[in-house]
Short mmCIF file of C-alpha atoms and ligand atoms in Angstrom, two decimals:
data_model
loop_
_atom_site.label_atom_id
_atom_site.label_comp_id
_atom_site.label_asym_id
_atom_site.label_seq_id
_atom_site.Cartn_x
_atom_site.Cartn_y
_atom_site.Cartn_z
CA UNK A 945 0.00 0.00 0.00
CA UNK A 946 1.29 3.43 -0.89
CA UNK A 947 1.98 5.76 2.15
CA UNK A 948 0.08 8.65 1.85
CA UNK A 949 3.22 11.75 3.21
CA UNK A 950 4.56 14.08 0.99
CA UNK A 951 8.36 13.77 1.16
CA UNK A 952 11.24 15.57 -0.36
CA UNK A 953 14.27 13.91 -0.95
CA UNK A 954 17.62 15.82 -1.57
CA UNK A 955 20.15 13.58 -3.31
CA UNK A 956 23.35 13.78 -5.40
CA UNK A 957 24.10 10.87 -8.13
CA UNK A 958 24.02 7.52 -8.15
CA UNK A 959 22.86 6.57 -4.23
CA UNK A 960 20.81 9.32 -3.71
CA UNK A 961 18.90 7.66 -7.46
CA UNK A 962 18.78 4.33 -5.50
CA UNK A 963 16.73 5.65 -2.84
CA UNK A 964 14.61 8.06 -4.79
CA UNK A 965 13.86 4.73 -6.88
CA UNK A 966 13.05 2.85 -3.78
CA UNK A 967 10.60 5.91 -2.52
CA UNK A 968 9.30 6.16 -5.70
CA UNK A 969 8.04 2.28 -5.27
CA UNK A 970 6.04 3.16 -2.27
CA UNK A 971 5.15 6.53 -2.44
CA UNK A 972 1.97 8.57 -5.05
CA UNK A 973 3.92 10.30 -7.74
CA UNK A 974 2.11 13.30 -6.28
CA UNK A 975 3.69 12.80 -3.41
CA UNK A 976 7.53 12.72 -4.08
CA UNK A 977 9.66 15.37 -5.08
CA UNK A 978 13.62 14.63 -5.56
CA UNK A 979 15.69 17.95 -4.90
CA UNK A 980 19.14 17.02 -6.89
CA UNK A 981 22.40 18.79 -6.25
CA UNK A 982 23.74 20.53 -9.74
CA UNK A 983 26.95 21.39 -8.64
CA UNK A 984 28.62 18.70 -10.27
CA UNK A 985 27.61 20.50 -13.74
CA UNK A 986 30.14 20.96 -16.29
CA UNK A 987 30.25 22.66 -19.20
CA UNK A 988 32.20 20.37 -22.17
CA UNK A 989 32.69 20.75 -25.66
CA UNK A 990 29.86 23.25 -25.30
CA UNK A 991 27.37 21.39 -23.57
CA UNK A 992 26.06 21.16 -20.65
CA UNK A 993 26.45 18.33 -18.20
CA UNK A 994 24.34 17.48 -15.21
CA UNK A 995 25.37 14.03 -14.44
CA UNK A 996 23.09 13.96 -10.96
CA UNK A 997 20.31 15.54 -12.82
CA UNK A 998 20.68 12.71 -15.36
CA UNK A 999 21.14 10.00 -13.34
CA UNK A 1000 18.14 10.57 -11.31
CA UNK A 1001 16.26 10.91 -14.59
CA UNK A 1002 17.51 7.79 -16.11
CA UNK A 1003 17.37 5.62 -12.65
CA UNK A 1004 13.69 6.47 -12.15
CA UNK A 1005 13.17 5.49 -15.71
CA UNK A 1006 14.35 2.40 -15.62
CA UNK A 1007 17.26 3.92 -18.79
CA UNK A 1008 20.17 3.60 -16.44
CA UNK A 1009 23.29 1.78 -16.93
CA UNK A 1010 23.15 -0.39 -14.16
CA UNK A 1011 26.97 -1.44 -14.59
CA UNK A 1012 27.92 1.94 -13.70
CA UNK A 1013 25.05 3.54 -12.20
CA UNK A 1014 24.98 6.60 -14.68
CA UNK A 1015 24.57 6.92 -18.42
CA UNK A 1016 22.40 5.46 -20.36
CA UNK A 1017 22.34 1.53 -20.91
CA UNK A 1018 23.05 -0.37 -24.01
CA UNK A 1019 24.89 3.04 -25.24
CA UNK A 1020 27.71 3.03 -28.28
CA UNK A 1021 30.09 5.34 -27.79
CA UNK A 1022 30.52 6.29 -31.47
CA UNK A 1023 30.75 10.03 -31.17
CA UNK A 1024 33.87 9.53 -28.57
CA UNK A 1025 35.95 7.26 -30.72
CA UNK A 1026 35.65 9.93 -33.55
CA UNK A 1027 36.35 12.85 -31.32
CA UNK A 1028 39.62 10.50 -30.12
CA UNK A 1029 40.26 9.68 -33.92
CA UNK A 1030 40.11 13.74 -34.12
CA UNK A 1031 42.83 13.96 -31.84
CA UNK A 1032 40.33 15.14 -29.30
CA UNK A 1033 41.15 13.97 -25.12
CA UNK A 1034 37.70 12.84 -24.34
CA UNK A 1035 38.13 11.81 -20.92
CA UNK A 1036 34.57 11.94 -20.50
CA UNK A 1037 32.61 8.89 -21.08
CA UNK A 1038 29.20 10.62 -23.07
CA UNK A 1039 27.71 8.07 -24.66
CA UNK A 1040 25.61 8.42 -27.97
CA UNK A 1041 22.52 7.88 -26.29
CA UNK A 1042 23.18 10.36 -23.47
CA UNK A 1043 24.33 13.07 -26.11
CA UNK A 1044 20.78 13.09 -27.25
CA UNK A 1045 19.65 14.19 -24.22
CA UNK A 1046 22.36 17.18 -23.88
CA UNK A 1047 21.73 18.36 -27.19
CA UNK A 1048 17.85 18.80 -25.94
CA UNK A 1049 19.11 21.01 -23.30
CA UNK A 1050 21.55 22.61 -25.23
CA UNK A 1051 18.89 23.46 -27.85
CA UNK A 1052 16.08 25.01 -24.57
CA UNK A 1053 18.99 26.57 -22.73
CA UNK A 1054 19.87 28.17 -26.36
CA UNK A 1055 16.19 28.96 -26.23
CA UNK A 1056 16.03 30.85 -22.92
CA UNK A 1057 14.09 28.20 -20.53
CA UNK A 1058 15.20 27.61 -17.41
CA UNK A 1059 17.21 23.91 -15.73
CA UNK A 1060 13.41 23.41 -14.25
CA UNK A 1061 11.76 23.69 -16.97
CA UNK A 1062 14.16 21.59 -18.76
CA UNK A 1063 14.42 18.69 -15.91
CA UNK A 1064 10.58 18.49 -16.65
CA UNK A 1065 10.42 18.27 -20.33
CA UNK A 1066 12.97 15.28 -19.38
CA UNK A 1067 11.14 13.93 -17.28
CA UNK A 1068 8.07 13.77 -19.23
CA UNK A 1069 9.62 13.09 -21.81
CA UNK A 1070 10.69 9.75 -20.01
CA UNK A 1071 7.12 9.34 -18.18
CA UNK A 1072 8.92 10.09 -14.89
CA UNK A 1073 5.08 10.67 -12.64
CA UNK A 1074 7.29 12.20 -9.63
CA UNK A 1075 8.83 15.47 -9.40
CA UNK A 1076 12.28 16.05 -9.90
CA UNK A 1077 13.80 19.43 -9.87
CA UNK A 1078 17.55 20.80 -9.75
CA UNK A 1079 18.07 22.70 -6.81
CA UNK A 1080 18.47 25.70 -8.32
CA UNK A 1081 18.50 27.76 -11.72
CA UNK A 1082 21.80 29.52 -11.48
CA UNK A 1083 24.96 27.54 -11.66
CA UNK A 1084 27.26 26.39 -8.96
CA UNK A 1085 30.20 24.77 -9.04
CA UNK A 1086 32.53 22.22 -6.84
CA UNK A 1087 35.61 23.28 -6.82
CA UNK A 1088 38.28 20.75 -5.05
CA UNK A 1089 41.73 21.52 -4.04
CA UNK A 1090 44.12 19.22 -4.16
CA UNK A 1091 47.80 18.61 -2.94
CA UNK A 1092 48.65 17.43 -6.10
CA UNK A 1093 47.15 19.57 -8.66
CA UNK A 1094 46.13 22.82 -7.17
CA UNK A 1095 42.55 23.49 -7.62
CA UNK A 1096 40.45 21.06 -9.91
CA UNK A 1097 37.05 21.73 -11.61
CA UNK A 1098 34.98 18.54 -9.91
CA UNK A 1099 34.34 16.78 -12.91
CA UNK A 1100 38.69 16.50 -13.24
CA UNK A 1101 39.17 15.38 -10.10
CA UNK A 1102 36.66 12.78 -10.18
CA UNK A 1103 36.29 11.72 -13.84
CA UNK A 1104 40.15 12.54 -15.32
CA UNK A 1105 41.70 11.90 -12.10
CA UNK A 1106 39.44 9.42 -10.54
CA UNK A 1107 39.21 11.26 -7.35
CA UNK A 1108 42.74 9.90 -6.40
CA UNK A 1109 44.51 13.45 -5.62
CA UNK A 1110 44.26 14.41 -2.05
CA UNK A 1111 41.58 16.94 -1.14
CA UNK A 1112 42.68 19.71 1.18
CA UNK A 1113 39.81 21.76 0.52
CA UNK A 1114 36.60 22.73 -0.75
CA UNK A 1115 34.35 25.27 -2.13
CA UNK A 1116 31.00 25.87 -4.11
CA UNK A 1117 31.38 28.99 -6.51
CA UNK A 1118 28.61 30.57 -7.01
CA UNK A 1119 25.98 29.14 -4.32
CA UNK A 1120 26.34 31.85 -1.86
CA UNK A 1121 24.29 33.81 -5.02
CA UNK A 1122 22.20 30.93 -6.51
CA UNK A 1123 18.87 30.57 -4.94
CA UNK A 1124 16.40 27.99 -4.48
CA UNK A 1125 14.05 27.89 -7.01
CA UNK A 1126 10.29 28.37 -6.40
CA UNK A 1127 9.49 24.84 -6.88
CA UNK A 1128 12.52 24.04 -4.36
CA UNK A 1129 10.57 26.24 -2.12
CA UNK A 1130 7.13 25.38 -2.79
CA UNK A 1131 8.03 21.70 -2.27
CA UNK A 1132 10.00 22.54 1.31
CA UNK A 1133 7.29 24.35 2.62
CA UNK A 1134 4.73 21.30 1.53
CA UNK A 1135 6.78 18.45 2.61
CA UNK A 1136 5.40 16.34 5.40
CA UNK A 1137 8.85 15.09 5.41
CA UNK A 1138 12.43 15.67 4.47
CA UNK A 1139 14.68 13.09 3.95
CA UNK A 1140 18.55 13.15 3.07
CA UNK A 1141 20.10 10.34 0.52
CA UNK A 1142 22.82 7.90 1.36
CA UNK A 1143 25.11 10.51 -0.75
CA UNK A 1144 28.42 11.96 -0.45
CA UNK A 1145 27.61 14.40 2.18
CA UNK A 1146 30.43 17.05 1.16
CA UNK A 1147 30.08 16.61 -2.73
CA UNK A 1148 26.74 15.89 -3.01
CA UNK A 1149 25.02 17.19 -0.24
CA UNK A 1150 27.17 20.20 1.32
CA UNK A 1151 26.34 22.25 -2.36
CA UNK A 1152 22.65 21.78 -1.87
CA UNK A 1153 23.07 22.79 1.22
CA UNK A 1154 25.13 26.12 0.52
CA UNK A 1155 22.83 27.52 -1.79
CA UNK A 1156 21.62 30.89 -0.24
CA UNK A 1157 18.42 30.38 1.98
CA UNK A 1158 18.05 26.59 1.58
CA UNK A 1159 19.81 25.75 4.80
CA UNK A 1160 17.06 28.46 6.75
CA UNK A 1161 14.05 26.61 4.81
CA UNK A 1162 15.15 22.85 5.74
CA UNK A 1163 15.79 24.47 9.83
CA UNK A 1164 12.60 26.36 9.74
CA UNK A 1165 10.52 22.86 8.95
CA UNK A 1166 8.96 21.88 11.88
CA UNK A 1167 8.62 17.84 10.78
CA UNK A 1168 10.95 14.86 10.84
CA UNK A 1169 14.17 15.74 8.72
CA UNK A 1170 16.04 12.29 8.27
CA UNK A 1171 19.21 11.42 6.76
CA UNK A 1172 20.33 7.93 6.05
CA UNK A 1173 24.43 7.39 5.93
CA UNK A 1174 26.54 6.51 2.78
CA UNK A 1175 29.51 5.54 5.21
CA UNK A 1176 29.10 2.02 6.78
CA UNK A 1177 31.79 0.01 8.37
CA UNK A 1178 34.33 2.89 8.00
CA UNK A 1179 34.29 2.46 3.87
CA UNK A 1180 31.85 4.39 1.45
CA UNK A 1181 28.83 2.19 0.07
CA UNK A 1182 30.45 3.87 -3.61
CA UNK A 1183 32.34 6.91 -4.46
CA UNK A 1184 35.54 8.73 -2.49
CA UNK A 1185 33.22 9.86 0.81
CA UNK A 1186 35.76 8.22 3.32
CA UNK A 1187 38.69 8.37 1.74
CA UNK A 1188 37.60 12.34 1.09
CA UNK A 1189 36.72 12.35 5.06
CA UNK A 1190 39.83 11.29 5.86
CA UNK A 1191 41.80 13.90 3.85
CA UNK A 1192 39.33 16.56 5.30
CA UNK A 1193 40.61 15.38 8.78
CA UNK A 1194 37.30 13.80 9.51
CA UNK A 1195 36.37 10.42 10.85
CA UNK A 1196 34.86 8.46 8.11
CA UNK A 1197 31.74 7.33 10.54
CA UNK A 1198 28.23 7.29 10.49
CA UNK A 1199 28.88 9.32 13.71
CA UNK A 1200 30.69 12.09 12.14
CA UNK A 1201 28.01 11.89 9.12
CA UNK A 1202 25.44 12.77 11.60
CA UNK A 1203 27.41 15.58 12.99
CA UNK A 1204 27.97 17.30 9.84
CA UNK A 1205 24.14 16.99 9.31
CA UNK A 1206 24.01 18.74 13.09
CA UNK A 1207 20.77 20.80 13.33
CA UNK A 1208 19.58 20.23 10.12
CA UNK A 1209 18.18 16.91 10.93
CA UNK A 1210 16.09 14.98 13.79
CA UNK A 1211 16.51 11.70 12.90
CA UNK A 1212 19.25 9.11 11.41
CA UNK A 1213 19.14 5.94 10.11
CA UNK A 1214 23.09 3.99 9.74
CA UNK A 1215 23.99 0.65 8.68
CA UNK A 1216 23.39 -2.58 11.25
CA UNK A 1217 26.83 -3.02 10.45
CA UNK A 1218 27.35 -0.16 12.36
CA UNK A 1219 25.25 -0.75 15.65
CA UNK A 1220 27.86 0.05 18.35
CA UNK A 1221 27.67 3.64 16.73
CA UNK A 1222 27.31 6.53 19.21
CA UNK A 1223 24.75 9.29 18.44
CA UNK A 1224 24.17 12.43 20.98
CA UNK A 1225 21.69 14.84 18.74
CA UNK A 1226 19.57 12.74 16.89
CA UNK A 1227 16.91 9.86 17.17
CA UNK A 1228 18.68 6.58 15.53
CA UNK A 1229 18.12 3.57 14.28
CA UNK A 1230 19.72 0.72 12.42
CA UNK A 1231 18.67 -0.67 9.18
CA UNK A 1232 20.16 -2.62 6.33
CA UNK A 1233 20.81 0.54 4.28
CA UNK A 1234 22.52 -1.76 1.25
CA UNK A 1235 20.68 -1.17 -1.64
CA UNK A 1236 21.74 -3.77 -4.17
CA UNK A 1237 18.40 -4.90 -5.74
CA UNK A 1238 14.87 -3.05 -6.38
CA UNK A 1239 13.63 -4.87 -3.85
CA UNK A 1240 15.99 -3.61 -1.28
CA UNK A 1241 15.48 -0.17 -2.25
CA UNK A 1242 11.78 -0.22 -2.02
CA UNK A 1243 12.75 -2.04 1.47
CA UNK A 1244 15.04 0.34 2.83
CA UNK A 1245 12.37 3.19 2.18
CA UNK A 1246 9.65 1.41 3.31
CA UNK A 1247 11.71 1.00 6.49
CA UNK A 1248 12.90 4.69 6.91
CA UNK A 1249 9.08 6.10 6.21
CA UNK A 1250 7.46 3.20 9.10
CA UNK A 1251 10.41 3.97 11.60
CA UNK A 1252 9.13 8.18 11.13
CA UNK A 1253 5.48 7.33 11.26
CA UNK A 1254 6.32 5.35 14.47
CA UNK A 1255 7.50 8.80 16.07
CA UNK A 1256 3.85 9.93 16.39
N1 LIG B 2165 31.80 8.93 -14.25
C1 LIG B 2165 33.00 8.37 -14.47
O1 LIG B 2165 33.61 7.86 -13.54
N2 LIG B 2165 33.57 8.40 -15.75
C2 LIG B 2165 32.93 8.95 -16.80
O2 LIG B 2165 33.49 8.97 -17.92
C3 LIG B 2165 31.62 9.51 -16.58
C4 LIG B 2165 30.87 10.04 -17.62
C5 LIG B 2165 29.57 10.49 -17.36
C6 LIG B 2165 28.78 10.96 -18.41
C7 LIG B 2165 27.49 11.44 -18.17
C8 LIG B 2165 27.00 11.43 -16.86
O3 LIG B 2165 25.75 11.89 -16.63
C9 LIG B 2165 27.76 10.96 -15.81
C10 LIG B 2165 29.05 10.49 -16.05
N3 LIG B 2165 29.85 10.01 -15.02
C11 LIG B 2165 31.09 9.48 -15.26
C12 LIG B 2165 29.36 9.99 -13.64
C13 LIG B 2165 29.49 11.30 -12.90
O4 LIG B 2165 30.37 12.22 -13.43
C14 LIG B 2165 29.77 11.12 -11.40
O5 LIG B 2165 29.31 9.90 -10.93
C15 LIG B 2165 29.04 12.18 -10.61
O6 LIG B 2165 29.31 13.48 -11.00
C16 LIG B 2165 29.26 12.01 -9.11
O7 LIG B 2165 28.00 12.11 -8.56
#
């Protein structure tokens, strides 16, 4: 049976997609609205790229390259080999596929509308019934210094480099002047419940976060605010969270996961992997938060939306 809340979910790539899948098992399309960090964007060989955007798109379309967890499955990759055969250094996987879909936005940016409007022409497009919006119009930026190489655009140190340079720092140009957009908004102040992905919660999460007013509308909510952690057992479920934690000078722990979230939550739900972890802020519990299989996404929402309707 559906539960009947209206819940946004704020999520970066290829976790936070898991769990917005698994929600978007249980809940009403009406009733779910994915808030996806953009901060990742890129601009390449004059397009734009919103790999979050897109793999939230193509997971809750059942498009995604599974293998991988972004891009589009079954894809050739015909327009890379002859940018490589014209000497080009296309680091970046975009397969032929997936280039439809930037030329699209290329073509409605070109034409004035906004990343909203776009994300829901895409979504349509894809007969996506839930809501998914970028968390803002304007663009920001990751930018991640390293040891090695100075400061890197994001997409370098994670794509070209493979996030193996050591982070010393980061910062999110632009979101101190990006806003949230009036959907963003709309869908805060609606929400009977906010909920916070399994992502990376300084690449993913931290830019969301950063944008200018969004932290004051997520502490203003009155209603359970949950996050779920993407570090279990000291290792990150995928992606360079506790190796990045480390480098930061952080514990990688579902402990210090919960701290960074501080105020902005109530409640956490961490790995039974975890259970001797120590929490002081927040209400807790321990769930399987793996979510290999459809089934254990739809599971491991189910699980996080009973354990908040059990607060009442
Ligand atoms: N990730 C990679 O590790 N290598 C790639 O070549 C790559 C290409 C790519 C193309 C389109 C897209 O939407 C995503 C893509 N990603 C690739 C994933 C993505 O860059 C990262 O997973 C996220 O930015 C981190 O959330």
């Amino acid at each position: 049976m559906a539960i009947d809340k209206k819940v946004v979910v704020f999520v970066g790539g290829v976790g936070g997609a898991k769990l917005a899948l698994g929600l978007q098992h249980v809940l009403l399309p009406q009733n779910l609205t994915v808030v996806v960090n953009i901060a990742d964007d890129f601009f390449h060989y004059g397009l734009r790229i919103c790999p979050d955007i897109d793999t939230v798109l193509y997971t809750l379309s059942g498009r995604v390259d599974t293998s991988n967890g972004w891009g589009v499955a079954n894809d050739s990759t015909i327009m890379l080999e002859t940018l490589r055969g014209l000497g080009a250094d296309a680091w970046f996987r975009l397969g032929d596929k997936d280039l439809a879909t930037h030329l699209l936005r290329l073509n409605w940016l070109t034409q004035g509308k906004t990343l909203t409007q776009i994300v829901q022409h895409l979504a349509q497009a894809m007969s996506i019934g839930v809501t998914v919006l970028p968390m803002s119009n304007q663009f920001v930026e990751t930018k991640v210094q390293t040891k090695e190489h100075g400061e890197l655009d994001f997409q370098e140190y994670f794509v070209r480099y493979r996030w193996q340079p050591t982070v010393t720092g980061l910062r999110y140009e632009n979101a101190e002047i990006a806003t949230p957009t009036p959907e963003v908004t709309h869908a805060i102040a609606e929400a009977d419940i906010l909920l916070f992905a399994p992502s990376n919660p300084w690449l993913s999460i931290a830019p969301i976060l950063a944008v200018n007013g969004m932290r004051q509308l997520i502490l203003a909510k009155d209603t359970p605010k949950v996050a779920i952690s993407p570090i279990v057992d000291g290792k990150a479920i995928k992606g360079p969270a506790a190796k990045l934690a480390h480098e930061l000078g952080y514990e990688a722990s579902p402990t210090h996961v919960a701290q960074f979230y501080g105020k902005i939550i109530n409640g956490f739900v961490y790995d039974t992997q975890d259970s001797g972890a120590m929490f002081d802020q927040h209400r807790h519990i321990a769930l399987d938060t793996m979510m290999h299989t459809d089934a254990d996404k739809a599971r491991l929402a189910t699980q996080t939306l009973e354990w908040i309707a059990s607060w009442s």
